[in-house]
Short mmCIF file of C-alpha atoms and ligand atoms in Angstrom, two decimals:
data_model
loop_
_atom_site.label_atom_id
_atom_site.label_comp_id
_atom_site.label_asym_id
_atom_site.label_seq_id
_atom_site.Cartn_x
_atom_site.Cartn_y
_atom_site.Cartn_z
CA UNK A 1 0.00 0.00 0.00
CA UNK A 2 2.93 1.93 0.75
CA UNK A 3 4.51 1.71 -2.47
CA UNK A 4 0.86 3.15 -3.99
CA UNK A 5 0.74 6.33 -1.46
CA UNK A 6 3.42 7.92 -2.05
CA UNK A 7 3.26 8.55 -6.06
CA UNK A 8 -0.38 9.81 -5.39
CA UNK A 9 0.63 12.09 -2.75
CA UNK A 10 3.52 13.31 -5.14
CA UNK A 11 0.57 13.40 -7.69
CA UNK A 12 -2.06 15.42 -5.17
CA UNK A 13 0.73 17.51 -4.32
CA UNK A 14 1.37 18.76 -7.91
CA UNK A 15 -2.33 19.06 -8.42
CA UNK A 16 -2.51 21.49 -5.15
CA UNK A 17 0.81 23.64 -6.84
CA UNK A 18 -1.48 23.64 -10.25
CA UNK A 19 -4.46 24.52 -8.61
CA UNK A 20 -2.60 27.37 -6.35
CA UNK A 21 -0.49 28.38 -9.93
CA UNK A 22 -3.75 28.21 -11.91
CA UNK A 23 -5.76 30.74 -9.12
CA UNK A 24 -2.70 33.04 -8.36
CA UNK A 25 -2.47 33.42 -12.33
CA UNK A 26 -5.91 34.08 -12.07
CA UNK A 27 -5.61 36.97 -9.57
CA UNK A 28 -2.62 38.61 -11.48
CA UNK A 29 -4.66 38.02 -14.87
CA UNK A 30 -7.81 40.40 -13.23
CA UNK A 31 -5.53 42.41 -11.78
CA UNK A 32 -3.84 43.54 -14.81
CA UNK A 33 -6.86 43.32 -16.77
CA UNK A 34 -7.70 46.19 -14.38
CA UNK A 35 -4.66 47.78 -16.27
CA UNK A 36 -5.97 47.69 -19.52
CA UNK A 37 -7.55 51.29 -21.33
CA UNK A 38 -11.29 51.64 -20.53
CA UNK A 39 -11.95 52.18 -24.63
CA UNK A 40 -10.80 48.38 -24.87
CA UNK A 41 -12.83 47.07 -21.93
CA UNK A 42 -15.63 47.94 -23.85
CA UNK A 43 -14.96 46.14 -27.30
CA UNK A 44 -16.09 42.87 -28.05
CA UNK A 45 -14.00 40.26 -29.83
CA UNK A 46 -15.15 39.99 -33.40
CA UNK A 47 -17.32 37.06 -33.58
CA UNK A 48 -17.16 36.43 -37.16
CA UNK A 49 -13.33 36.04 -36.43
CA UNK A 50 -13.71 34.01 -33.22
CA UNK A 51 -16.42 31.74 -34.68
CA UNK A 52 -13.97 31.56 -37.89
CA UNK A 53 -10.97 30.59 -35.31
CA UNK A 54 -13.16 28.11 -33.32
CA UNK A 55 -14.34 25.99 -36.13
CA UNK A 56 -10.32 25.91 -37.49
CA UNK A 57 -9.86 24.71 -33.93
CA UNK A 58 -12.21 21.85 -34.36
CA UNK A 59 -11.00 21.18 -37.93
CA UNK A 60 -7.22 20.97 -36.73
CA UNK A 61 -8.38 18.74 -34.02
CA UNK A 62 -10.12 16.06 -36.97
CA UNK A 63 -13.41 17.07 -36.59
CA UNK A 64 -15.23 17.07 -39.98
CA UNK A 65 -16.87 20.40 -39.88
CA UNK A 66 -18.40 22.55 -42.79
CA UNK A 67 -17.36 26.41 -41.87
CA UNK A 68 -20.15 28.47 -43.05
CA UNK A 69 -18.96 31.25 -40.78
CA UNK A 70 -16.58 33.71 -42.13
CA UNK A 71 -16.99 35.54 -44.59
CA UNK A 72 -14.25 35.46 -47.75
CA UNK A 73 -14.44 34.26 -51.65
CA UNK A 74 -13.05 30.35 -51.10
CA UNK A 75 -11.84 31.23 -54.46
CA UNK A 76 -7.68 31.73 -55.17
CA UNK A 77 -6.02 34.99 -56.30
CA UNK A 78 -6.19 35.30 -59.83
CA UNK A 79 -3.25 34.00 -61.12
CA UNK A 80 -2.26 37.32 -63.38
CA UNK A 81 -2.62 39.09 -59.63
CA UNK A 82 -0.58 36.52 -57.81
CA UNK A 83 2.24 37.11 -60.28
CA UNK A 84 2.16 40.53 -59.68
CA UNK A 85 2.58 39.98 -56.34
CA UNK A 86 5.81 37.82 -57.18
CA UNK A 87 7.41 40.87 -59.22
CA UNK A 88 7.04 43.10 -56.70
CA UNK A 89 9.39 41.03 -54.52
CA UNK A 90 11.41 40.30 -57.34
CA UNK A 91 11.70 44.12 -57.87
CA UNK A 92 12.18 45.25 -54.50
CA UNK A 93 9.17 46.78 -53.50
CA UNK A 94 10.50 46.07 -49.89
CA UNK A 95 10.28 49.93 -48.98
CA UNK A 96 7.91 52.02 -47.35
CA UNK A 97 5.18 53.20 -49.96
CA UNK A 98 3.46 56.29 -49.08
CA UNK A 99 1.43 56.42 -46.11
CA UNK A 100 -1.83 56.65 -48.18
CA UNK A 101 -0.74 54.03 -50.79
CA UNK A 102 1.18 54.38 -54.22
CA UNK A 103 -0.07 56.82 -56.09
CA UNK A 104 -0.05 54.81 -59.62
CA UNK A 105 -2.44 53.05 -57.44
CA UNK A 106 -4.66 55.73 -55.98
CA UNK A 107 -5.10 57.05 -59.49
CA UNK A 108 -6.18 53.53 -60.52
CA UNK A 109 -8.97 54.10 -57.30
CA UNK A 110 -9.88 56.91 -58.87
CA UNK A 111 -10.38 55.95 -62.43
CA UNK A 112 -12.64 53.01 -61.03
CA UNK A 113 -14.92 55.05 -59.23
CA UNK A 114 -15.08 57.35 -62.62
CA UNK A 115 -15.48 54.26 -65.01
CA UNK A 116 -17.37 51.89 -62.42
CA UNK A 117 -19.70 54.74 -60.43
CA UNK A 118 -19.54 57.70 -62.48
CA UNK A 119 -17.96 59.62 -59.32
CA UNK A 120 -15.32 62.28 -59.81
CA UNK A 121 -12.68 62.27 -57.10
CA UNK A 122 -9.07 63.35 -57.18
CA UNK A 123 -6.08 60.49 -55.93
CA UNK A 124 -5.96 62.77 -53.35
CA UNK A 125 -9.03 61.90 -51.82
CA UNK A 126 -8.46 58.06 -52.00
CA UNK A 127 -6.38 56.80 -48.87
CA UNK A 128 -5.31 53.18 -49.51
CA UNK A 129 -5.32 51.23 -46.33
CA UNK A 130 -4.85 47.79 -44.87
CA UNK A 131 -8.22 46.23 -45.69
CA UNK A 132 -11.65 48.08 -45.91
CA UNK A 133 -11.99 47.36 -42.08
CA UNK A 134 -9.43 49.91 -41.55
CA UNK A 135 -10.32 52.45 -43.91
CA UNK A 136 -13.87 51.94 -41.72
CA UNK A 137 -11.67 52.68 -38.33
CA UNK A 138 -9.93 55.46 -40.33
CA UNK A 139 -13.37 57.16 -41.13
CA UNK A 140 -15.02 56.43 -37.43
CA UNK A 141 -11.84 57.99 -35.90
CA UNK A 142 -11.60 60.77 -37.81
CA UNK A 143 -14.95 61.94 -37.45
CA UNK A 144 -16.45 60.44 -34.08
CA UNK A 145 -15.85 62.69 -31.01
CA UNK A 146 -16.85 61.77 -27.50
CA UNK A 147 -20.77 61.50 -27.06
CA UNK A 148 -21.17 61.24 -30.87
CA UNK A 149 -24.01 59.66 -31.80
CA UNK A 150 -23.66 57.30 -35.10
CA UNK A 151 -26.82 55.87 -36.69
CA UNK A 152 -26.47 52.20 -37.05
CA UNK A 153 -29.29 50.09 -38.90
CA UNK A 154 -29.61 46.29 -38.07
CA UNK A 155 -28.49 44.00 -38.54
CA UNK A 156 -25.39 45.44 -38.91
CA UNK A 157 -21.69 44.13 -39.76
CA UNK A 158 -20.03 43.21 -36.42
CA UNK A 159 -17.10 45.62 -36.54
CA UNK A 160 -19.16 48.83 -36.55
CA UNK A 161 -20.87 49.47 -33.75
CA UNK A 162 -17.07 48.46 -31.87
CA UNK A 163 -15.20 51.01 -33.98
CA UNK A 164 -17.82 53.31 -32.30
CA UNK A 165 -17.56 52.42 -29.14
CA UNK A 166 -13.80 52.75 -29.35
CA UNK A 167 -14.05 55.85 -30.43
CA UNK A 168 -16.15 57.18 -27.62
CA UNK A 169 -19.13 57.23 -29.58
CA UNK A 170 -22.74 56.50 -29.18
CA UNK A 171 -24.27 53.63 -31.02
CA UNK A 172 -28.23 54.64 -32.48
CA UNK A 173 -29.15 51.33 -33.10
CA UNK A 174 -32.64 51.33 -35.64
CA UNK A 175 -33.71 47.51 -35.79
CA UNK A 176 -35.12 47.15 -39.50
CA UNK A 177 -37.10 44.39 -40.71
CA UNK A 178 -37.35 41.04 -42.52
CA UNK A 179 -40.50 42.58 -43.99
CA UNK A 180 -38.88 45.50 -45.64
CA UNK A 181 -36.12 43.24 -46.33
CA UNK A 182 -33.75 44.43 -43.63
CA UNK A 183 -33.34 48.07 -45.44
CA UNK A 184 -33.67 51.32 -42.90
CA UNK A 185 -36.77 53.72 -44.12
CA UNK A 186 -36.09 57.52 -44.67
CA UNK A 187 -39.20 57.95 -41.85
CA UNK A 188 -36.84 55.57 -39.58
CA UNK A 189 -33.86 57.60 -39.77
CA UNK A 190 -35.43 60.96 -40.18
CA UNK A 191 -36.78 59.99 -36.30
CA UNK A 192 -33.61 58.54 -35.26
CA UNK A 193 -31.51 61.99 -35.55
CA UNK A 194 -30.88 64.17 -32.83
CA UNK A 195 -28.66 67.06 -32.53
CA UNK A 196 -25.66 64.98 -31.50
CA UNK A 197 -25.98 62.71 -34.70
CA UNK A 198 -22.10 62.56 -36.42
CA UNK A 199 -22.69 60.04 -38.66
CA UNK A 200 -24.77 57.38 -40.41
CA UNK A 201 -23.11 53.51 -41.44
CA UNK A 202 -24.74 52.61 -44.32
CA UNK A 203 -23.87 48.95 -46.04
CA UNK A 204 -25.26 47.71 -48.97
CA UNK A 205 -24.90 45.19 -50.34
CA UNK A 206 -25.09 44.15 -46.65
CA UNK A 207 -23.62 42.15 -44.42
CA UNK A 208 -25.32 40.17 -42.98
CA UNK A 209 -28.48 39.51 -44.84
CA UNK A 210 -27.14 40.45 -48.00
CA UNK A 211 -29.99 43.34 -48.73
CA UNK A 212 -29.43 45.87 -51.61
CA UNK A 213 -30.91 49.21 -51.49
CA UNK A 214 -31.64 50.57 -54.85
CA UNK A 215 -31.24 54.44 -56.62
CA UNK A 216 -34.50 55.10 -55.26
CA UNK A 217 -34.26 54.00 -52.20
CA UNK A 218 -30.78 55.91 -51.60
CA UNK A 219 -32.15 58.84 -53.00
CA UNK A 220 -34.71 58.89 -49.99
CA UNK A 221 -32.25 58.14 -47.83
CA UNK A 222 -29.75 60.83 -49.23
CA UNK A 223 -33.10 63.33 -49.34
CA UNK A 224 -33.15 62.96 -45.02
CA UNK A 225 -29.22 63.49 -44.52
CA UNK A 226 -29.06 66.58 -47.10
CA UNK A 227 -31.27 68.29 -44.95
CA UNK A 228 -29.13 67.64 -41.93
CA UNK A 229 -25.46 69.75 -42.74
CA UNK A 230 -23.58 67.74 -39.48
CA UNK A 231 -23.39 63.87 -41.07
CA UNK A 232 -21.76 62.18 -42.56
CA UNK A 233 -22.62 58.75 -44.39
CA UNK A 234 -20.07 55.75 -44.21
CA UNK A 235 -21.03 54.38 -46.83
CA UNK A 236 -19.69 50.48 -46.92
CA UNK A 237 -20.27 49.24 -50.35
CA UNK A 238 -16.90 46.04 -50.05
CA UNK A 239 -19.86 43.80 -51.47
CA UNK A 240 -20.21 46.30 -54.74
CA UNK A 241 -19.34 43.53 -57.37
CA UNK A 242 -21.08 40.54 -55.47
CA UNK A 243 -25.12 41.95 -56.70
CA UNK A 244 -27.47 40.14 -58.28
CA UNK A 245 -29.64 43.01 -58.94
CA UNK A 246 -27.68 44.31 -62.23
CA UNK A 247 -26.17 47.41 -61.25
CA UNK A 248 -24.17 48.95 -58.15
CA UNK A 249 -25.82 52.24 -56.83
CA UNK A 250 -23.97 54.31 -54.66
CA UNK A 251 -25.02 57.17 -52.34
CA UNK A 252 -22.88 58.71 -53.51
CA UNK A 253 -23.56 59.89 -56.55
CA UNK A 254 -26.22 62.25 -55.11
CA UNK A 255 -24.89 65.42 -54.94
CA UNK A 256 -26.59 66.68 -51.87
CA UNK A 257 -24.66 64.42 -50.05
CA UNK A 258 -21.53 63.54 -51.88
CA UNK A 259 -19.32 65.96 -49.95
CA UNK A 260 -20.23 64.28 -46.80
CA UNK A 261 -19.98 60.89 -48.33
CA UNK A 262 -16.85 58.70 -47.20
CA UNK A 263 -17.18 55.54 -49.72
CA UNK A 264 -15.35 52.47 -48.09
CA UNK A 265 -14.38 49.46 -50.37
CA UNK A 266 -11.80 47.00 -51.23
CA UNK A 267 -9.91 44.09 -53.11
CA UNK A 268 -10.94 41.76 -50.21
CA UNK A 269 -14.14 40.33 -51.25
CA UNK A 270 -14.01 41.11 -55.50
CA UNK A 271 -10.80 39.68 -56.26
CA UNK A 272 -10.33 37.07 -53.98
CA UNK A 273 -7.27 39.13 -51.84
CA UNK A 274 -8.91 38.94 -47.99
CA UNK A 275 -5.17 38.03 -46.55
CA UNK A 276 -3.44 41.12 -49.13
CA UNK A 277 -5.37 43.31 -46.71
CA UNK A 278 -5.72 46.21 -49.19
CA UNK A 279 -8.74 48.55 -48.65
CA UNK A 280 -9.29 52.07 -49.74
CA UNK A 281 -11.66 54.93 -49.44
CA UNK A 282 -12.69 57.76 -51.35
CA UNK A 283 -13.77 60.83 -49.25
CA UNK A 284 -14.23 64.58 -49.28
CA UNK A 285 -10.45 65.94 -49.15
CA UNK A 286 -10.93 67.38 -45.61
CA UNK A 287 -11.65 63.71 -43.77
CA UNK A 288 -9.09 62.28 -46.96
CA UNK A 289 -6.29 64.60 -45.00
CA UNK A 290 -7.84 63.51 -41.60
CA UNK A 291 -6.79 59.64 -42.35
CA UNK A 292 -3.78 60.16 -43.96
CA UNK A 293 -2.98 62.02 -40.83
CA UNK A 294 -3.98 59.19 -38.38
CA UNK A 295 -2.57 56.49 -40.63
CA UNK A 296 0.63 58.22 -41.09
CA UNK A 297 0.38 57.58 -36.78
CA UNK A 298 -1.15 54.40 -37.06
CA UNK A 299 0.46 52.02 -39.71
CA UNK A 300 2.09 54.02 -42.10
CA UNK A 301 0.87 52.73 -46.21
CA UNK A 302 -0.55 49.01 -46.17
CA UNK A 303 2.06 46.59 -47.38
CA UNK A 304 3.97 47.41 -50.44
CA UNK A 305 3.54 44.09 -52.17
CA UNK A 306 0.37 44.10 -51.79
CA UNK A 307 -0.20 47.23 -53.08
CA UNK A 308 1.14 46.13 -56.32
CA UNK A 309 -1.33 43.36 -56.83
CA UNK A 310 -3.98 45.28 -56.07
CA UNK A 311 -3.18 47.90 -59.19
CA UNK A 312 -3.03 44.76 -61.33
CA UNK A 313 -6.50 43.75 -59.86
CA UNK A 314 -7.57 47.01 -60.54
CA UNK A 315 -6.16 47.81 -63.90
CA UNK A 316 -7.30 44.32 -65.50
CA UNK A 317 -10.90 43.44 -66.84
CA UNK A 318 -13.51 42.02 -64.37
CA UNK A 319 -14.12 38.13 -65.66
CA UNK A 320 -12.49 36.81 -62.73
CA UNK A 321 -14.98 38.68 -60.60
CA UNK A 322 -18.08 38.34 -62.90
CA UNK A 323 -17.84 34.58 -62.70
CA UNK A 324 -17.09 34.59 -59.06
CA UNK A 325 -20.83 36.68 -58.81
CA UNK A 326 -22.37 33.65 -61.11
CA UNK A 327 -20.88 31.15 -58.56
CA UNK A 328 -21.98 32.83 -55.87
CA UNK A 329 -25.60 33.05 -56.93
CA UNK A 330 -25.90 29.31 -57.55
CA UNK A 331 -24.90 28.45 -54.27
CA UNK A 332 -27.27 31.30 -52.88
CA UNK A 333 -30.07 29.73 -54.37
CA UNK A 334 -29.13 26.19 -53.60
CA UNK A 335 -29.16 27.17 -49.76
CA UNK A 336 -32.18 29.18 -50.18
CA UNK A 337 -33.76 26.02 -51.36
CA UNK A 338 -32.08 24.03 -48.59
CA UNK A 339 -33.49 26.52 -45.92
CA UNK A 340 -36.75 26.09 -47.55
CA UNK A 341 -37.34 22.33 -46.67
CA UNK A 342 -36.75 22.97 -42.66
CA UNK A 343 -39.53 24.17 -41.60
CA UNK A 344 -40.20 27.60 -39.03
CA UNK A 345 -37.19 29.20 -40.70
CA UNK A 346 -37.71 32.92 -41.74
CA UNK A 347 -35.84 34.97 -44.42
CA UNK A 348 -35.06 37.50 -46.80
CA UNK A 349 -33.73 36.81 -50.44
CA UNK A 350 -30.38 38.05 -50.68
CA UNK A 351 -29.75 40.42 -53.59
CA UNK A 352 -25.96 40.52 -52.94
CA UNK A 353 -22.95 39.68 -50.70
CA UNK A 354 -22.34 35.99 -49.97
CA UNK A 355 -24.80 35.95 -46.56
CA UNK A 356 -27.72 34.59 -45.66
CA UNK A 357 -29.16 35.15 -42.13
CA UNK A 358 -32.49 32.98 -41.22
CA UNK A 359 -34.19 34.08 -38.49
CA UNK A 360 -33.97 30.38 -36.07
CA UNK A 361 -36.27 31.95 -33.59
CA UNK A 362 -39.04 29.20 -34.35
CA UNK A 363 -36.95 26.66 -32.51
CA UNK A 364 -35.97 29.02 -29.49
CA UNK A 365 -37.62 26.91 -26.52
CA UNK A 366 -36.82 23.70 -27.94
CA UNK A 367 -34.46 20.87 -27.00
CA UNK A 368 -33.01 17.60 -28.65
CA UNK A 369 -33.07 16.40 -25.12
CA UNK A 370 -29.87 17.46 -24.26
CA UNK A 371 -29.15 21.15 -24.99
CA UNK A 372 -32.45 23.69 -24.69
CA UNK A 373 -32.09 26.53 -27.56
CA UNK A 374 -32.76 29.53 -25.70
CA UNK A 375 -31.51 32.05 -28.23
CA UNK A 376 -29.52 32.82 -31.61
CA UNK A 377 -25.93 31.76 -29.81
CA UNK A 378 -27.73 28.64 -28.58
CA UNK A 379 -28.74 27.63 -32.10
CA UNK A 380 -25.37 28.26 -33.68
CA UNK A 381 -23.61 25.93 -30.99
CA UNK A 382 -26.01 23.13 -31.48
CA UNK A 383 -25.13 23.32 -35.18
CA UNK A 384 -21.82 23.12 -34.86
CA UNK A 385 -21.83 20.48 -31.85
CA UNK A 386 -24.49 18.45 -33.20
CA UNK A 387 -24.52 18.94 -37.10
CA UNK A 388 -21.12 19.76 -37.37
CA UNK A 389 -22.18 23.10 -39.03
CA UNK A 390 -20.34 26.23 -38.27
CA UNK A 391 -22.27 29.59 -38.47
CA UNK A 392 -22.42 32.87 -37.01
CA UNK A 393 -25.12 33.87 -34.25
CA UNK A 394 -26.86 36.90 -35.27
CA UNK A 395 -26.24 38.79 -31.56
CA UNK A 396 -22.94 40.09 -33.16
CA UNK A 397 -25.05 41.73 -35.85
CA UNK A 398 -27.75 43.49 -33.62
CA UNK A 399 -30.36 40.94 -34.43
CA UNK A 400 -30.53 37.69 -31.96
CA UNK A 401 -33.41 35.82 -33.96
CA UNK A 402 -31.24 35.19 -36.94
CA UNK A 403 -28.08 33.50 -37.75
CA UNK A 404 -25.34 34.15 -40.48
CA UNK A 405 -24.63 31.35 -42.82
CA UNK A 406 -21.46 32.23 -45.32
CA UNK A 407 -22.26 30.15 -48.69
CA UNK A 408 -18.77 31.87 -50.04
CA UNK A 409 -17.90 27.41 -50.01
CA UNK A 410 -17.97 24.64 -52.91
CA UNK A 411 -21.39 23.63 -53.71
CA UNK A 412 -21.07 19.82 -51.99
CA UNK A 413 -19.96 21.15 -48.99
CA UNK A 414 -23.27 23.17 -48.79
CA UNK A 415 -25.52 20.89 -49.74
CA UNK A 416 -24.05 18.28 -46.96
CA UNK A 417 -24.17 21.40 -44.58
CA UNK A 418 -28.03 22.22 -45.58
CA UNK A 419 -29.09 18.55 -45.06
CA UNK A 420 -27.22 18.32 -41.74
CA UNK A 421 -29.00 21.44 -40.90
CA UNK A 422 -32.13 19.96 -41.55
CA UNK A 423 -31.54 16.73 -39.58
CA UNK A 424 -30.26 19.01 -36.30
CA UNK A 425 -33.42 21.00 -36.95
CA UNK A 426 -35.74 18.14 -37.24
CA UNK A 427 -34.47 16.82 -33.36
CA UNK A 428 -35.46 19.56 -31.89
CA UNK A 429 -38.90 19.11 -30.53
N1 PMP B 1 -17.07 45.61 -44.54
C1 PMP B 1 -17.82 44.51 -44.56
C2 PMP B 1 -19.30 44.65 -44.63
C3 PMP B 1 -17.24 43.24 -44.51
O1 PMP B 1 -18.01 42.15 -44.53
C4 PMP B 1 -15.85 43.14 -44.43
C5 PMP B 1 -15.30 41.73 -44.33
N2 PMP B 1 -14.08 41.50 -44.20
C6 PMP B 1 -15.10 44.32 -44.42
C7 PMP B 1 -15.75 45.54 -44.47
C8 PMP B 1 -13.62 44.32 -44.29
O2 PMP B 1 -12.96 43.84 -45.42
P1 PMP B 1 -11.38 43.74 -45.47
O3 PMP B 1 -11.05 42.30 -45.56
O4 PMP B 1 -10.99 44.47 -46.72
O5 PMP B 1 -10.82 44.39 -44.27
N1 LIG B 2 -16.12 40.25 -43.29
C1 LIG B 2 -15.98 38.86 -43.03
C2 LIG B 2 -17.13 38.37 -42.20
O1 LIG B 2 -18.00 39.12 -41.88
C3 LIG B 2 -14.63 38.55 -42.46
C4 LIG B 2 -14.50 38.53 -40.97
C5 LIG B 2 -14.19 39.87 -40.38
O2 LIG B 2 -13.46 40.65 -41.01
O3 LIG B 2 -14.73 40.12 -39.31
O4 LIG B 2 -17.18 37.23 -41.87
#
């Protein structure tokens, strides 16, 4: 007996130092969370990102799990982009660019929105930055004071109402609905405007449900704004070649509002370049000075490399992207029909982006007999736990009925993810 006690006292003694370790890290870890700026108390983690980083997780672990969470074009580079890329090693574009990009490149920006949009703007009033998520924090930061109020429709893209926050702003949240297709009314944000109102986030197509607002539409919207001088629109428009609808429309191009327009977009989503991180924005020169200020602070230009493949993106004709969009609208409509066979699912019909976000609140009180699905974060881990099924919960977007499925993945996967949906559906009772 002897011979038995002593390893297991060796063993309850380590498991007492672990324990002790474990709580005394702990202590230190709130302690020096205590240390860390109030701005970043307040931000949440990005859950499109964590829910992306969980289910990578699970794959690297063997777990056979279809990621319909993030969002980005499974697609590769284009190949004429990718060798781009290569020459700009090869030619030693290892130096600092300009803070707000090349200019061969800004000048390419600007001839897009000219040939694309019909919108004049000088290269001076394009900033290239490192993905269209920071040309969003360059625009929040550069106009958002303390107190600031910033109009926010939902559902909304995760990362804007946290750029807000961060910048001491006010979120104005105005909850839209699956009836009007997820789109704001002029009458909505006519009443949501005070006195404090800075600015208004405006995403179409949208992420997450994938609405498109049309000319007329934006001309309403433009009609409330113009007759408020303070705002100014954000106007997110990444998703501009994903539409299904025919044409783009900016807000832009009305010009009661175009001087207080900040147009955010990217080679992220169109070309297939999410890890180049190259995003740009074309704004009125005033706020175009105000991020080239903070970037010059913050980052200095956006890689050079990448830079360089992004001209070629830019300067070469748009097959790669136009049969991307004809891709992407089969699979749309093969999960729209997959969503259709489970029943008590609720939803618009995407007109762009690569999103679509059912509203799961049918099965909220339900349980397989082992987990009870309370709400939208409840649903999405029962997918992935029990059908293997990774998807975003729609708290993250300002709307906890829904959930975000990405179909930016091959056709089989999706159809094996819609009828493992179904099945994980059909258990709960
Ligand atoms: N805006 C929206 C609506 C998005 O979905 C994304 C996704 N990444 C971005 C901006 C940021 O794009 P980027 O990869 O260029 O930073
Ligand atoms: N925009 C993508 C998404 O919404 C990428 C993730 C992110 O940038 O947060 O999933």
């Amino acid at each position: 007996m002897e011979i038995y006690k002593a390893p297991f006292s060796i063993l309850n003694k380590k498991i007492y130092f672990c324990g002790v370790l474990n709580s005394l890290s702990e202590h230190f870890y709130h302690i020096f969370m205590e240390l860390l700026s109030k701005r970043l108390a307040c931000l949440s983690e990005s859950q499109t990102m964590a829910m992306n980083q969980k289910t990578q997780d699970l794959q690297a672990a063997g777990v056979d799990v279809v990621n319909l969470s993030v969002g980005e074009p499974d697609f590769f580079t284009p190949d004429h982009v990718k060798a781009a890329a290569r020459e700009a090693v090869d030619n030693n574009f290892s130096f600092y660019s300009p803070g707000d990009g090349y200019m061969d490149l800004r000048k390419a920006v600007a001839a897009k929105f000219k040939n694309e949009n019909r919108l004049d703007y000088t290269p001076q009033q394009v900033i290239v930055s490192n993905g269209a998520k920071h040309s969003l924090a360059n625009a929040v930061m550069s106009v958002v004071d303390d107190g600031d109020e910033v109009i926010v429709p939902a559902p909304y893209w995760v990362t804007y109402v946290e750029l807000v926050k961060l910048a001491g702003g006010i979120n104005v949240v105005i909850p839209t609905t699956l009836e009007n297709d997820y789109k704001v009314t002029p009458a909505q944000l006519e009443a949501a405007i005070t006195p404090k109102t800075k600015a208004f986030l405006l995403c179409s197509p949208s992420n997450p449900t994938g609405s498109v607002y049309s000319k007329a539409e934006l001309e309403a919207i433009a009609g409330v704004i113009a007759r408020h001088p303070r705002i100014i629109i954000i106007a997110d428009e990444i998703y501009e070649h994903i539409n299904f609808t025919g044409s783009h429309e900016s807000i832009a191009q009305f010009d009661s509002v175009k001087d207080r327009t900040v147009i955010i977009n990217g080679v992220s989503k169109c070309y297939a370049m999410t890890g180049y991180r190259i995003g740009y924005m074309a704004a009125p020169l005033w706020i175009a000075k105000a991020c080239s200020k903070l970037q010059s602070q913050f980052t200095s230009g956006p890689s050079s490399i990448a830079q360089r493949a992004a001209l070629k993106a830019l300067t070469t004709d748009s097959s790669f992207t136009e049969d991307m969009k004809k891709v992407f609208r089969r699979r749309r409509d093969l999960v729209l029909q997959g969503l259709s066979e489970i029943p008590g699912l609720k939803y618009n019909v995407p007109q762009g982006a690569f999103y679509v976000f059912p509203d799961v609140s049918a099965c909220f009180g339900k349980s397989d007999g082992k987990t009870v699905i309370r709400n939208s974060s409840d649903a999405s881990l029962y997918l992935l736990d029990s059908g293997y099924v990774a998807t975003v919960p729609g708290d993250g977007f300002g709307e906890p009925k829904c959930i975000r499925l990405s179909y930016a993945t091959s056709e089989e996967k999706l159809s094996k993810a819609m009828a493992s949906m179904k099945a994980a559906f059909a258990r709960l009772k």
